[in-house]
PDB file of C-alpha atoms and ligand atoms in Angstrom:
ATOM      1  CA  MET A  16       4.459   3.009  -1.102  1.00  0.00           C
ATOM      2  CA  VAL A  17       4.254   2.805  -4.866  1.00  0.00           C
ATOM      3  CA  GLY A  18       4.031  -0.963  -4.793  1.00  0.00           C
ATOM      4  CA  GLU A  19       1.619  -1.394  -1.930  1.00  0.00           C
ATOM      5  CA  ILE A  20      -0.819   1.302  -2.987  1.00  0.00           C
ATOM      6  CA  THR A  21      -0.813   1.004  -6.723  1.00  0.00           C
ATOM      7  CA  LEU A  22      -0.302  -2.563  -7.732  1.00  0.00           C
ATOM      8  CA  LYS A  23      -3.286  -4.217  -6.085  1.00  0.00           C
ATOM      9  CA  GLY A  24      -5.475  -1.346  -5.009  1.00  0.00           C
ATOM     10  CA  SER A  25      -9.183  -0.804  -5.371  1.00  0.00           C
ATOM     11  CA  ALA A  26      -9.036  -0.528  -9.182  1.00  0.00           C
ATOM     12  CA  TYR A  27      -7.312  -3.914  -9.424  1.00  0.00           C
ATOM     13  CA  TRP A  28      -9.818  -5.640  -7.148  1.00  0.00           C
ATOM     14  CA  ASN A  29     -12.754  -4.060  -8.939  1.00  0.00           C
ATOM     15  CA  VAL A  30     -11.544  -5.493 -12.254  1.00  0.00           C
ATOM     16  CA  TYR A  31     -10.726  -8.859 -10.633  1.00  0.00           C
ATOM     17  CA  ALA A  32     -14.159  -9.160  -8.980  1.00  0.00           C
ATOM     18  CA  HIS A  33     -15.960  -8.417 -12.246  1.00  0.00           C
ATOM     19  CA  GLU A  34     -13.795 -11.008 -14.055  1.00  0.00           C
ATOM     20  CA  ARG A  35     -14.868 -13.551 -11.460  1.00  0.00           C
ATOM     21  CA  LEU A  36     -18.508 -12.548 -11.767  1.00  0.00           C
ATOM     22  CA  LEU A  37     -18.375 -13.139 -15.530  1.00  0.00           C
ATOM     23  CA  ALA A  38     -16.553 -16.452 -14.924  1.00  0.00           C
ATOM     24  CA  VAL A  39     -19.237 -17.882 -12.633  1.00  0.00           C
ATOM     25  CA  LEU A  40     -22.321 -16.210 -14.140  1.00  0.00           C
ATOM     26  CA  PRO A  41     -24.503 -18.643 -16.123  1.00  0.00           C
ATOM     27  CA  LYS A  42     -24.328 -18.100 -19.901  1.00  0.00           C
ATOM     28  CA  TRP A  43     -28.056 -17.369 -20.085  1.00  0.00           C
ATOM     29  CA  GLU A  44     -28.027 -14.561 -17.503  1.00  0.00           C
ATOM     30  CA  PRO A  45     -29.748 -11.570 -19.220  1.00  0.00           C
ATOM     31  CA  LYS A  46     -27.412  -8.992 -17.643  1.00  0.00           C
ATOM     32  CA  ARG A  47     -24.388 -10.714 -19.191  1.00  0.00           C
ATOM     33  CA  ASP A  48     -23.969  -8.604 -22.382  1.00  0.00           C
ATOM     34  CA  GLU A  49     -24.083  -5.317 -20.525  1.00  0.00           C
ATOM     35  CA  LEU A  50     -21.681  -6.565 -17.832  1.00  0.00           C
ATOM     36  CA  GLU A  51     -19.234  -7.785 -20.499  1.00  0.00           C
ATOM     37  CA  GLN A  52     -19.303  -4.415 -22.276  1.00  0.00           C
ATOM     38  CA  GLN A  53     -18.707  -2.546 -19.004  1.00  0.00           C
ATOM     39  CA  GLN A  54     -15.867  -4.912 -18.154  1.00  0.00           C
ATOM     40  CA  ARG A  55     -14.126  -4.263 -21.492  1.00  0.00           C
ATOM     41  CA  ASN A  56     -14.166  -0.514 -20.696  1.00  0.00           C
ATOM     42  CA  ARG A  57     -13.026  -1.159 -17.131  1.00  0.00           C
ATOM     43  CA  ARG A  58     -10.112  -3.327 -18.340  1.00  0.00           C
ATOM     44  CA  ALA A  59      -9.048  -0.741 -20.935  1.00  0.00           C
ATOM     45  CA  GLY A  60      -9.240   2.031 -18.325  1.00  0.00           C
ATOM     46  CA  MET A  61      -7.082   0.082 -15.892  1.00  0.00           C
ATOM     47  CA  ALA A  62      -4.566  -0.851 -18.598  1.00  0.00           C
ATOM     48  CA  GLY A  63      -4.167   2.846 -19.497  1.00  0.00           C
ATOM     49  CA  GLU A  64      -3.700   3.859 -15.878  1.00  0.00           C
ATOM     50  CA  GLU A  65      -1.162   1.062 -15.372  1.00  0.00           C
ATOM     51  CA  ARG A  66       0.858   2.336 -18.337  1.00  0.00           C
ATOM     52  CA  VAL A  67       0.920   5.846 -16.868  1.00  0.00           C
ATOM     53  CA  ILE A  68       2.038   4.459 -13.489  1.00  0.00           C
ATOM     54  CA  GLU A  69       4.769   2.345 -15.121  1.00  0.00           C
ATOM     55  CA  VAL A  70       6.172   5.468 -16.791  1.00  0.00           C
ATOM     56  CA  LEU A  71       5.995   7.428 -13.514  1.00  0.00           C
ATOM     57  CA  GLN A  72       7.811   4.610 -11.724  1.00  0.00           C
ATOM     58  CA  SER A  73      10.582   4.630 -14.328  1.00  0.00           C
ATOM     59  CA  ALA A  74      10.947   8.425 -14.511  1.00  0.00           C
ATOM     60  CA  GLY A  75      14.062   8.453 -12.341  1.00  0.00           C
ATOM     61  CA  LEU A  76      12.357   9.603  -9.136  1.00  0.00           C
ATOM     62  CA  PRO A  77      13.267   8.152  -5.716  1.00  0.00           C
ATOM     63  CA  PRO A  78      11.623   4.707  -5.415  1.00  0.00           C
ATOM     64  CA  ASP A  79       9.585   5.762  -2.369  1.00  0.00           C
ATOM     65  CA  THR A  80       7.899   8.654  -4.207  1.00  0.00           C
ATOM     66  CA  PRO A  81       4.231   8.495  -3.190  1.00  0.00           C
ATOM     67  CA  ILE A  82       1.892   7.640  -6.059  1.00  0.00           C
ATOM     68  CA  PHE A  83      -1.808   7.152  -5.371  1.00  0.00           C
ATOM     69  CA  TRP A  84      -4.020   5.311  -7.803  1.00  0.00           C
ATOM     70  CA  ASP A  85      -7.766   5.918  -7.994  1.00  0.00           C
ATOM     71  CA  VAL A  86      -8.259   8.596  -5.355  1.00  0.00           C
ATOM     72  CA  GLY A  87     -11.683   9.810  -4.235  1.00  0.00           C
ATOM     73  CA  LEU A  88     -11.684  12.732  -1.788  1.00  0.00           C
ATOM     74  CA  PRO A  89     -14.716  14.511  -0.327  1.00  0.00           C
ATOM     75  CA  LEU A  90     -14.656  18.248  -0.988  1.00  0.00           C
ATOM     76  CA  SER A  91     -18.007  18.819   0.692  1.00  0.00           C
ATOM     77  CA  PRO A  92     -20.712  16.394   1.834  1.00  0.00           C
ATOM     78  CA  SER A  93     -22.090  16.269  -1.706  1.00  0.00           C
ATOM     79  CA  VAL A  94     -19.024  16.928  -3.889  1.00  0.00           C
ATOM     80  CA  PHE A  95     -16.299  14.362  -4.552  1.00  0.00           C
ATOM     81  CA  ILE A  96     -12.996  14.822  -6.327  1.00  0.00           C
ATOM     82  CA  GLN A  97     -12.173  11.696  -8.321  1.00  0.00           C
ATOM     83  CA  MET A  98      -8.647  11.402  -9.680  1.00  0.00           C
ATOM     84  CA  ASP A  99      -6.907   8.572 -11.575  1.00  0.00           C
ATOM     85  CA  ILE A 100      -3.379   9.143 -10.316  1.00  0.00           C
ATOM     86  CA  VAL A 101      -1.957  11.553  -7.749  1.00  0.00           C
ATOM     87  CA  MET A 102       1.749  11.996  -7.164  1.00  0.00           C
ATOM     88  CA  VAL A 103       3.159  13.908  -4.190  1.00  0.00           C
ATOM     89  CA  LEU A 104       6.532  15.563  -4.744  1.00  0.00           C
ATOM     90  CA  ARG A 105       8.397  18.100  -2.642  1.00  0.00           C
ATOM     91  CA  HIS A 106       7.921  20.400  -5.643  1.00  0.00           C
ATOM     92  CA  GLY A 107       4.141  20.116  -5.563  1.00  0.00           C
ATOM     93  CA  VAL A 108       1.311  17.730  -6.248  1.00  0.00           C
ATOM     94  CA  LEU A 109       0.650  16.246  -9.688  1.00  0.00           C
ATOM     95  CA  ILE A 110      -2.620  14.813 -10.978  1.00  0.00           C
ATOM     96  CA  PHE A 111      -2.707  12.569 -14.040  1.00  0.00           C
ATOM     97  CA  GLU A 112      -5.850  11.510 -15.834  1.00  0.00           C
ATOM     98  CA  SER A 113      -5.330   8.729 -18.332  1.00  0.00           C
ATOM     99  CA  LYS A 114      -7.363   8.605 -21.550  1.00  0.00           C
ATOM    100  CA  GLN A 115      -7.239   5.738 -23.988  1.00  0.00           C
ATOM    101  CA  ILE A 116      -9.097   6.993 -27.037  1.00  0.00           C
ATOM    102  CA  ALA A 117      -7.358   6.425 -30.354  1.00  0.00           C
ATOM    103  CA  GLY A 118      -7.941   7.965 -33.780  1.00  0.00           C
ATOM    104  CA  ARG A 119      -8.516  11.597 -34.722  1.00  0.00           C
ATOM    105  CA  LEU A 120      -9.733  13.773 -31.857  1.00  0.00           C
ATOM    106  CA  ARG A 121     -10.822  17.397 -31.870  1.00  0.00           C
ATOM    107  CA  PHE A 122     -11.045  19.643 -28.815  1.00  0.00           C
ATOM    108  CA  VAL A 123     -13.744  22.293 -29.162  1.00  0.00           C
ATOM    109  CA  GLN A 124     -14.783  25.119 -26.834  1.00  0.00           C
ATOM    110  CA  ASN A 125     -18.045  26.838 -25.781  1.00  0.00           C
ATOM    111  CA  PRO A 126     -19.075  24.373 -24.522  1.00  0.00           C
ATOM    112  CA  ALA A 127     -15.863  22.382 -23.984  1.00  0.00           C
ATOM    113  CA  ALA A 128     -16.074  18.949 -25.564  1.00  0.00           C
ATOM    114  CA  LEU A 129     -13.923  16.300 -27.196  1.00  0.00           C
ATOM    115  CA  GLN A 130     -15.078  15.030 -30.571  1.00  0.00           C
ATOM    116  CA  LYS A 131     -13.988  11.863 -32.283  1.00  0.00           C
ATOM    117  CA  VAL A 132     -13.697  12.472 -36.018  1.00  0.00           C
ATOM    118  CA  GLU A 133     -13.824   9.708 -38.628  1.00  0.00           C
ATOM    119  CA  ASN A 134     -13.679  10.513 -42.385  1.00  0.00           C
ATOM    120  CA  GLY A 135     -14.381  14.165 -41.621  1.00  0.00           C
ATOM    121  CA  GLU A 136     -17.524  13.336 -39.642  1.00  0.00           C
ATOM    122  CA  VAL A 137     -17.963  13.722 -35.875  1.00  0.00           C
ATOM    123  CA  THR A 138     -18.840  10.209 -34.690  1.00  0.00           C
ATOM    124  CA  LEU A 139     -18.669  10.681 -30.921  1.00  0.00           C
ATOM    125  CA  VAL A 140     -18.841  13.657 -28.552  1.00  0.00           C
ATOM    126  CA  MET A 141     -17.383  13.289 -25.066  1.00  0.00           C
ATOM    127  CA  ASP A 142     -16.966  15.521 -22.034  1.00  0.00           C
ATOM    128  CA  CYS A 143     -13.767  17.496 -22.460  1.00  0.00           C
ATOM    129  CA  PRO A 144     -11.043  15.725 -20.424  1.00  0.00           C
ATOM    130  CA  ALA A 145      -8.972  18.931 -20.308  1.00  0.00           C
ATOM    131  CA  ALA A 146     -11.872  20.852 -18.722  1.00  0.00           C
ATOM    132  CA  GLN A 147     -12.436  17.960 -16.313  1.00  0.00           C
ATOM    133  CA  PHE A 148      -8.759  18.006 -15.398  1.00  0.00           C
ATOM    134  CA  GLU A 149      -8.830  21.763 -14.727  1.00  0.00           C
ATOM    135  CA  ASP A 150     -11.864  21.305 -12.533  1.00  0.00           C
ATOM    136  CA  GLN A 151     -10.100  18.546 -10.556  1.00  0.00           C
ATOM    137  CA  ARG A 152      -6.997  20.674 -10.199  1.00  0.00           C
ATOM    138  CA  ASP A 153      -8.991  23.623  -8.812  1.00  0.00           C
ATOM    139  CA  SER A 154     -10.968  21.389  -6.462  1.00  0.00           C
ATOM    140  CA  PHE A 155      -7.855  19.601  -5.204  1.00  0.00           C
ATOM    141  CA  THR A 156      -6.067  22.940  -4.663  1.00  0.00           C
ATOM    142  CA  LEU A 157      -9.027  24.033  -2.525  1.00  0.00           C
ATOM    143  CA  TRP A 158      -9.052  20.686  -0.687  1.00  0.00           C
ATOM    144  CA  LEU A 159      -5.357  21.085   0.159  1.00  0.00           C
ATOM    145  CA  ALA A 160      -5.728  24.729   1.225  1.00  0.00           C
ATOM    146  CA  THR A 161      -8.572  23.939   3.630  1.00  0.00           C
ATOM    147  CA  ARG A 162      -6.263  21.374   5.262  1.00  0.00           C
ATOM    148  CA  GLY A 163      -3.400  23.844   5.592  1.00  0.00           C
ATOM    149  CA  PHE A 164      -1.234  22.650   2.680  1.00  0.00           C
ATOM    150  CA  ARG A 165       0.081  25.358   0.414  1.00  0.00           C
ATOM    151  CA  ALA A 166       1.359  23.295  -2.484  1.00  0.00           C
ATOM    152  CA  PRO A 167       0.947  23.983  -6.196  1.00  0.00           C
ATOM    153  CA  VAL A 168      -1.177  21.414  -8.047  1.00  0.00           C
ATOM    154  CA  ASP A 169      -0.248  20.620 -11.629  1.00  0.00           C
ATOM    155  CA  GLY A 170      -0.447  17.597 -13.896  1.00  0.00           C
ATOM    156  CA  SER A 171      -2.071  16.677 -17.142  1.00  0.00           C
ATOM    157  CA  VAL A 172      -4.414  14.501 -19.120  1.00  0.00           C
ATOM    158  CA  VAL A 173      -2.253  11.704 -20.569  1.00  0.00           C
ATOM    159  CA  PHE A 174      -3.298  10.049 -23.833  1.00  0.00           C
ATOM    160  CA  THR A 175      -1.948   6.495 -23.814  1.00  0.00           C
ATOM    161  CA  THR A 176      -2.935   5.591 -27.395  1.00  0.00           C
ATOM    162  CA  ASN A 177      -1.227   8.268 -29.549  1.00  0.00           C
ATOM    163  CA  PRO A 178      -4.322   9.857 -31.094  1.00  0.00           C
ATOM    164  CA  VAL A 179      -4.085  12.648 -33.681  1.00  0.00           C
ATOM    165  CA  ILE A 180      -5.257  15.741 -31.832  1.00  0.00           C
ATOM    166  CA  GLU A 181      -6.683  18.976 -33.253  1.00  0.00           C
ATOM    167  CA  GLY A 182      -7.628  21.933 -31.137  1.00  0.00           C
ATOM    168  CA  PRO A 183      -6.473  25.054 -29.387  1.00  0.00           C
ATOM    169  CA  PRO A 184      -2.903  25.150 -28.002  1.00  0.00           C
ATOM    170  CA  ASN A 185      -2.008  25.176 -24.312  1.00  0.00           C
ATOM    171  CA  LEU A 186      -4.469  22.512 -23.221  1.00  0.00           C
ATOM    172  CA  PRO A 187      -3.257  20.347 -20.320  1.00  0.00           C
ATOM    173  CA  ILE A 188      -2.843  17.265 -22.534  1.00  0.00           C
ATOM    174  CA  ILE A 189       0.250  15.185 -23.254  1.00  0.00           C
ATOM    175  CA  SER A 190       1.008  11.790 -24.738  1.00  0.00           C
ATOM    176  CA  LEU A 191       2.518   8.947 -22.766  1.00  0.00           C
ATOM    177  CA  ARG A 192       5.944   9.500 -24.319  1.00  0.00           C
ATOM    178  CA  GLU A 193       5.977  13.139 -23.146  1.00  0.00           C
ATOM    179  CA  LEU A 194       5.310  12.101 -19.535  1.00  0.00           C
ATOM    180  CA  ARG A 195       8.935  11.546 -18.485  1.00  0.00           C
ATOM    181  CA  GLY A 196       9.849  14.997 -19.798  1.00  0.00           C
ATOM    182  CA  PHE A 197       6.904  16.466 -17.898  1.00  0.00           C
ATOM    183  CA  ILE A 198       8.172  14.909 -14.647  1.00  0.00           C
ATOM    184  CA  ARG A 199      11.744  16.028 -15.335  1.00  0.00           C
ATOM    185  CA  SER A 200      10.664  19.653 -15.651  1.00  0.00           C
ATOM    186  CA  ALA A 201       8.346  19.391 -12.615  1.00  0.00           C
ATOM    187  CA  VAL A 202      11.264  18.411 -10.360  1.00  0.00           C
ATOM    188  CA  GLN A 203      13.362  21.334 -11.584  1.00  0.00           C
ATOM    189  CA  ALA A 204      11.103  23.730  -9.666  1.00  0.00           C
ATOM    190  CA  GLU A 205      12.113  24.836  -6.164  1.00  0.00           C
ATOM    191  CA  PRO A 206      10.843  22.394  -3.515  1.00  0.00           C
ATOM    192  CA  VAL A 207       7.929  23.892  -1.576  1.00  0.00           C
ATOM    193  CA  LEU A 208       7.262  21.019   0.842  1.00  0.00           C
ATOM    194  CA  SER A 209       9.642  19.534   3.387  1.00  0.00           C
ATOM    195  CA  SER A 210       9.947  15.747   3.594  1.00  0.00           C
ATOM    196  CA  LYS A 211       7.891  15.962   6.781  1.00  0.00           C
ATOM    197  CA  ASP A 212       5.152  17.932   4.939  1.00  0.00           C
ATOM    198  CA  VAL A 213       5.129  15.271   2.225  1.00  0.00           C
ATOM    199  CA  ARG A 214       4.614  12.525   4.826  1.00  0.00           C
ATOM    200  CA  LEU A 215       1.880  14.543   6.519  1.00  0.00           C
ATOM    201  CA  LEU A 216       0.130  15.181   3.214  1.00  0.00           C
ATOM    202  CA  VAL A 217       0.359  11.507   2.219  1.00  0.00           C
ATOM    203  CA  ASN A 218      -1.203  10.491   5.559  1.00  0.00           C
ATOM    204  CA  THR A 219      -3.950  13.098   5.176  1.00  0.00           C
ATOM    205  CA  ILE A 220      -4.858  11.818   1.696  1.00  0.00           C
ATOM    206  CA  GLU A 221      -4.697   8.208   2.898  1.00  0.00           C
ATOM    207  CA  LYS A 222      -7.009   8.942   5.854  1.00  0.00           C
ATOM    208  CA  SER A 223      -9.500  11.052   3.894  1.00  0.00           C
ATOM    209  CA  ARG A 224      -9.830   9.008   0.724  1.00  0.00           C
ATOM    210  CA  SER A 225     -13.072   7.180   0.449  1.00  0.00           C
ATOM    211  CA  ARG A 226     -13.120   3.905  -1.350  1.00  0.00           C
ATOM    212  CA  PHE A 227     -16.010   2.934  -3.504  1.00  0.00           C
ATOM    213  CA  ILE A 228     -17.090  -0.530  -2.351  1.00  0.00           C
ATOM    214  CA  PRO A 229     -19.345  -2.274  -4.877  1.00  0.00           C
ATOM    215  CA  TYR A 230     -19.274  -5.683  -3.147  1.00  0.00           C
ATOM    216  CA  PRO A 231     -20.857  -8.128  -3.011  1.00  0.00           C
ATOM    217  CA  LEU A 232     -21.467  -7.797  -6.739  1.00  0.00           C
ATOM    218  CA  CYS A 233     -24.514 -10.111  -6.927  1.00  0.00           C
ATOM    219  CA  GLY A 234     -26.397  -7.746  -4.630  1.00  0.00           C
ATOM    220  CA  ARG A 235     -25.212  -4.710  -6.539  1.00  0.00           C
ATOM    221  CA  TYR A 236     -26.516  -6.018  -9.875  1.00  0.00           C
ATOM    222  CA  GLY A 237     -29.593  -7.765  -8.497  1.00  0.00           C
ATOM    223  CA  ILE A 238     -28.304 -11.201  -9.517  1.00  0.00           C
ATOM    224  CA  ASP A 239     -29.887 -14.168  -7.724  1.00  0.00           C
ATOM    225  CA  SER A 240     -26.863 -15.809  -6.053  1.00  0.00           C
ATOM    226  CA  THR A 241     -28.662 -19.146  -5.678  1.00  0.00           C
ATOM    227  CA  LYS A 242     -28.519 -19.545  -9.484  1.00  0.00           C
ATOM    228  CA  ILE A 243     -24.705 -19.569  -9.354  1.00  0.00           C
ATOM    229  CA  GLN A 244     -22.647 -22.655  -8.558  1.00  0.00           C
ATOM    230  CA  TRP A 245     -20.229 -21.755  -5.785  1.00  0.00           C
ATOM    231  CA  GLY A 246     -17.256 -23.842  -4.650  1.00  0.00           C
ATOM    232  CA  PRO A 247     -13.855 -24.613  -6.163  1.00  0.00           C
ATOM    233  CA  ARG A 248     -13.244 -24.339  -9.877  1.00  0.00           C
ATOM    234  CA  CYS A 249     -10.594 -25.799 -12.144  1.00  0.00           C
ATOM    235  CA  GLY A 250      -8.078 -23.570 -13.954  1.00  0.00           C
ATOM    236  CA  CYS A 251     -10.215 -24.130 -17.083  1.00  0.00           C
ATOM    237  CA  GLY A 252     -13.156 -22.465 -15.341  1.00  0.00           C
ATOM    238  CA  SER A 253     -15.316 -25.565 -14.855  1.00  0.00           C
ATOM    239  CA  GLN A 254     -16.891 -26.426 -11.548  1.00  0.00           C
ATOM    240  CA  LEU A 255     -14.910 -29.140  -9.730  1.00  0.00           C
ATOM    241  CA  ILE A 256     -16.754 -32.198  -8.462  1.00  0.00           C
ATOM    242  CA  LYS A 257     -15.657 -33.759  -5.200  1.00  0.00           C
ATOM    243  CA  SER A 258     -14.906 -37.479  -5.373  1.00  0.00           C
ATOM    244  CA  THR A 259     -13.156 -38.238  -2.070  1.00  0.00           C
ATOM    245  CA  GLU A 260     -12.057 -36.152   0.925  1.00  0.00           C
ATOM    246  CA  ARG A 261      -9.049 -34.746  -0.920  1.00  0.00           C
ATOM    247  CA  ARG A 262      -9.751 -35.454  -4.573  1.00  0.00           C
ATOM    248  CA  TRP A 263     -11.737 -33.271  -6.904  1.00  0.00           C
ATOM    249  CA  ASN A 264     -12.390 -33.987 -10.577  1.00  0.00           C
ATOM    250  CA  CYS A 265     -12.773 -31.646 -13.514  1.00  0.00           C
ATOM    251  CA  GLU A 266     -15.148 -33.258 -15.976  1.00  0.00           C
ATOM    252  CA  ASN A 267     -13.956 -30.879 -18.666  1.00  0.00           C
ATOM    253  CA  CYS A 268     -10.185 -31.568 -18.557  1.00  0.00           C
ATOM    254  CA  LYS A 269     -10.467 -34.953 -16.806  1.00  0.00           C
ATOM    255  CA  LEU A 270      -7.969 -33.706 -14.237  1.00  0.00           C
ATOM    256  CA  GLN A 271      -7.889 -34.701 -10.589  1.00  0.00           C
ATOM    257  CA  GLY A 272      -6.421 -32.786  -7.713  1.00  0.00           C
ATOM    258  CA  THR A 273      -6.871 -30.853  -4.515  1.00  0.00           C
ATOM    259  CA  PRO A 274      -8.072 -27.337  -5.236  1.00  0.00           C
ATOM    260  CA  ALA A 275      -7.096 -24.214  -3.347  1.00  0.00           C
ATOM    261  CA  TYR A 276     -10.010 -23.141  -1.192  1.00  0.00           C
ATOM    262  CA  GLY A 277      -8.913 -19.490  -0.915  1.00  0.00           C
ATOM    263  CA  PRO A 278      -9.973 -18.303  -4.386  1.00  0.00           C
ATOM    264  CA  ALA A 279     -13.402 -19.938  -3.986  1.00  0.00           C
ATOM    265  CA  LEU A 280     -13.827 -18.170  -0.633  1.00  0.00           C
ATOM    266  CA  LEU A 281     -12.775 -14.925  -2.290  1.00  0.00           C
ATOM    267  CA  ASP A 282     -15.463 -15.445  -4.971  1.00  0.00           C
ATOM    268  CA  TRP A 283     -17.973 -15.921  -2.176  1.00  0.00           C
ATOM    269  CA  PHE A 284     -16.984 -12.682  -0.445  1.00  0.00           C
ATOM    270  CA  LEU A 285     -16.629 -10.492  -3.533  1.00  0.00           C
ATOM    271  CA  LEU A 286     -19.716 -11.778  -5.287  1.00  0.00           C
ATOM    272  CA  ARG A 287     -22.123 -13.279  -2.793  1.00  0.00           C
ATOM    273  CA  SER A 288     -21.787 -12.066   0.793  1.00  0.00           C
ATOM    274  CA  GLU A 289     -19.630 -10.051   3.172  1.00  0.00           C
ATOM    275  CA  THR A 290     -19.908 -12.891   5.690  1.00  0.00           C
ATOM    276  CA  ILE A 291     -19.734 -16.684   5.812  1.00  0.00           C
ATOM    277  CA  THR A 292     -20.675 -19.098   8.583  1.00  0.00           C
ATOM    278  CA  VAL A 293     -18.677 -22.201   9.482  1.00  0.00           C
ATOM    279  CA  GLN A 294     -21.606 -24.272   8.255  1.00  0.00           C
ATOM    280  CA  GLN A 295     -21.727 -22.492   4.885  1.00  0.00           C
ATOM    281  CA  CYS A 296     -17.979 -22.937   4.492  1.00  0.00           C
ATOM    282  CA  ALA A 297     -18.203 -26.656   5.360  1.00  0.00           C
ATOM    283  CA  ALA A 298     -20.976 -27.082   2.789  1.00  0.00           C
ATOM    284  CA  LEU A 299     -19.068 -25.119   0.159  1.00  0.00           C
ATOM    285  CA  PHE A 300     -16.129 -27.529   0.251  1.00  0.00           C
ATOM    286  CA  GLY A 301     -17.815 -30.667   1.558  1.00  0.00           C
ATOM    287  CA  ILE A 302     -15.544 -30.672   4.609  1.00  0.00           C
ATOM    288  CA  HIS A 303     -16.130 -31.193   8.337  1.00  0.00           C
ATOM    289  CA  ARG A 304     -17.137 -28.192  10.452  1.00  0.00           C
ATOM    290  CA  GLN A 305     -13.882 -28.498  12.365  1.00  0.00           C
ATOM    291  CA  SER A 306     -11.848 -28.187   9.137  1.00  0.00           C
ATOM    292  CA  ALA A 307     -13.988 -25.250   7.982  1.00  0.00           C
ATOM    293  CA  TRP A 308     -13.484 -23.552  11.334  1.00  0.00           C
ATOM    294  CA  ARG A 309      -9.704 -24.017  11.058  1.00  0.00           C
ATOM    295  CA  LEU A 310      -9.677 -22.789   7.459  1.00  0.00           C
ATOM    296  CA  LEU A 311     -11.598 -19.592   8.280  1.00  0.00           C
ATOM    297  CA  GLY A 312      -9.497 -19.029  11.401  1.00  0.00           C
ATOM    298  CA  ARG A 313      -6.333 -18.885   9.292  1.00  0.00           C
ATOM    299  CA  MET A 314      -7.658 -16.052   7.109  1.00  0.00           C
ATOM    300  CA  ARG A 315      -7.626 -12.306   7.816  1.00  0.00           C
ATOM    301  CA  LEU A 316     -11.326 -12.251   8.689  1.00  0.00           C
ATOM    302  CA  THR A 317     -13.215 -10.790  11.640  1.00  0.00           C
ATOM    303  CA  LYS A 318     -14.952 -13.393  13.778  1.00  0.00           C
ATOM    304  CA  VAL A 319     -18.398 -12.323  14.953  1.00  0.00           C
ATOM    305  CA  GLU A 320     -19.672 -14.632  17.713  1.00  0.00           C
ATOM    306  CA  GLY A 321     -23.322 -15.646  17.544  1.00  0.00           C
ATOM    307  CA  LYS A 322     -25.433 -16.456  20.577  1.00  0.00           C
ATOM    308  CA  GLY A 323     -24.235 -19.534  22.499  1.00  0.00           C
ATOM    309  CA  GLY A 324     -21.443 -20.179  19.990  1.00  0.00           C
ATOM    310  CA  LYS A 325     -23.957 -20.856  17.229  1.00  0.00           C
ATOM    311  CA  HIS A 326     -24.284 -18.819  14.034  1.00  0.00           C
ATOM    312  CA  THR A 327     -20.731 -17.545  14.339  1.00  0.00           C
ATOM    313  CA  LEU A 328     -19.880 -15.429  11.316  1.00  0.00           C
ATOM    314  CA  TYR A 329     -16.621 -14.543   9.655  1.00  0.00           C
ATOM    315  CA  ARG A 330     -16.613 -11.127   8.004  1.00  0.00           C
ATOM    316  CA  ILE A 331     -14.251  -9.759   5.356  1.00  0.00           C
ATOM    317  CA  ASP A 332     -13.091  -6.140   5.310  1.00  0.00           C
ATOM    318  CA  TYR A 333     -13.237  -5.151   1.623  1.00  0.00           C
ATOM    319  CA  THR A 334     -10.774  -2.316   2.199  1.00  0.00           C
ATOM    320  CA  ASP A 335      -8.201  -4.744   3.650  1.00  0.00           C
ATOM    321  CA  PHE A 336      -6.464  -5.580   0.358  1.00  0.00           C
ATOM    322  CA  GLU A 337      -4.034  -7.870   2.184  1.00  0.00           C
ATOM    323  CA  ALA A 338      -6.958 -10.047   3.238  1.00  0.00           C
ATOM    324  CA  LEU A 339      -8.113 -10.302  -0.386  1.00  0.00           C
ATOM    325  CA  ASN A 340      -4.589 -11.084  -1.506  1.00  0.00           C
ATOM    326  CA  GLN A 341      -4.186 -13.778   1.144  1.00  0.00           C
ATOM    327  CA  LEU A 342      -7.290 -15.564  -0.131  1.00  0.00           C
ATOM    328  CA  LEU A 343      -6.037 -15.375  -3.687  1.00  0.00           C
ATOM    329  CA  LYS A 344      -2.713 -16.962  -2.732  1.00  0.00           C
ATOM    330  CA  PRO A 345      -3.406 -19.438   0.053  1.00  0.00           C
TER     331      PRO A 345
HETATM  332 ZN1  LIG B  14     -10.731 -28.181 -15.979  1.00  0.00          ZN
END
């Protein structure tokens, strides 16, 4: 469960898709600077969460211990609980929120906030992650209770960058190196859930979690997809030019070869459209319709028949991470 849920889940694909968008986006695109800045934050956030998960996976727990990454659960039609990492143990449920802010940090109260302090001056004021964590914990406890689970919810904010922290004691904050100790003491408590309860709870979370689907990204950011060159790219990032049926050239590295079509199809789905027609696929790779039809038929896509066999579409399911993975590794 750890592997399948965490390693290439929605957070991974969100970062991957934005990397691809920046790779194919023309240099002159005006939205580029803002997208690059957001992507730096997204990458740092994911790196921090990955470090927390790595520590959890090496904390000496059974290898099938359920760990969820990036969980959104509806509490009411208008209220969502958003959690970085959720771990289900027989001893209770743990939430971990990763924070990667370095330097000198000061927690203040009334109202709760986190200040970044440089040379004695407050240079940045953020929402208090400890207060956010407590809010998530209360909401998740309520969510569990309304579904009949009586399990204690604990956890912590985890700082992955070793900041110097000032503030009141007893805040739910730990550093990455304290995380193993935290887990060790959590599993010393009396178990409150049976193995069957754990399985039931895992299934309930899995069924209820809603995944944020930002794709296709061009539509989301209002980027004109006709201004982007689609089709296979070289490892160096340059567009490949087709010379013969099987040969493509990279003008940048002067290399020749047969590209993998999967990653280019994945770019299409994540960035441009949820669907592709046989004709569009044939045009994308300069191949015959029959070859395009065979190529699409091999992928984990849903075929949607058009009238009289024409305009047949192939649709991707963005929540089917195996389908995305298959395209990445054809
Ligand atoms: Zn190249």
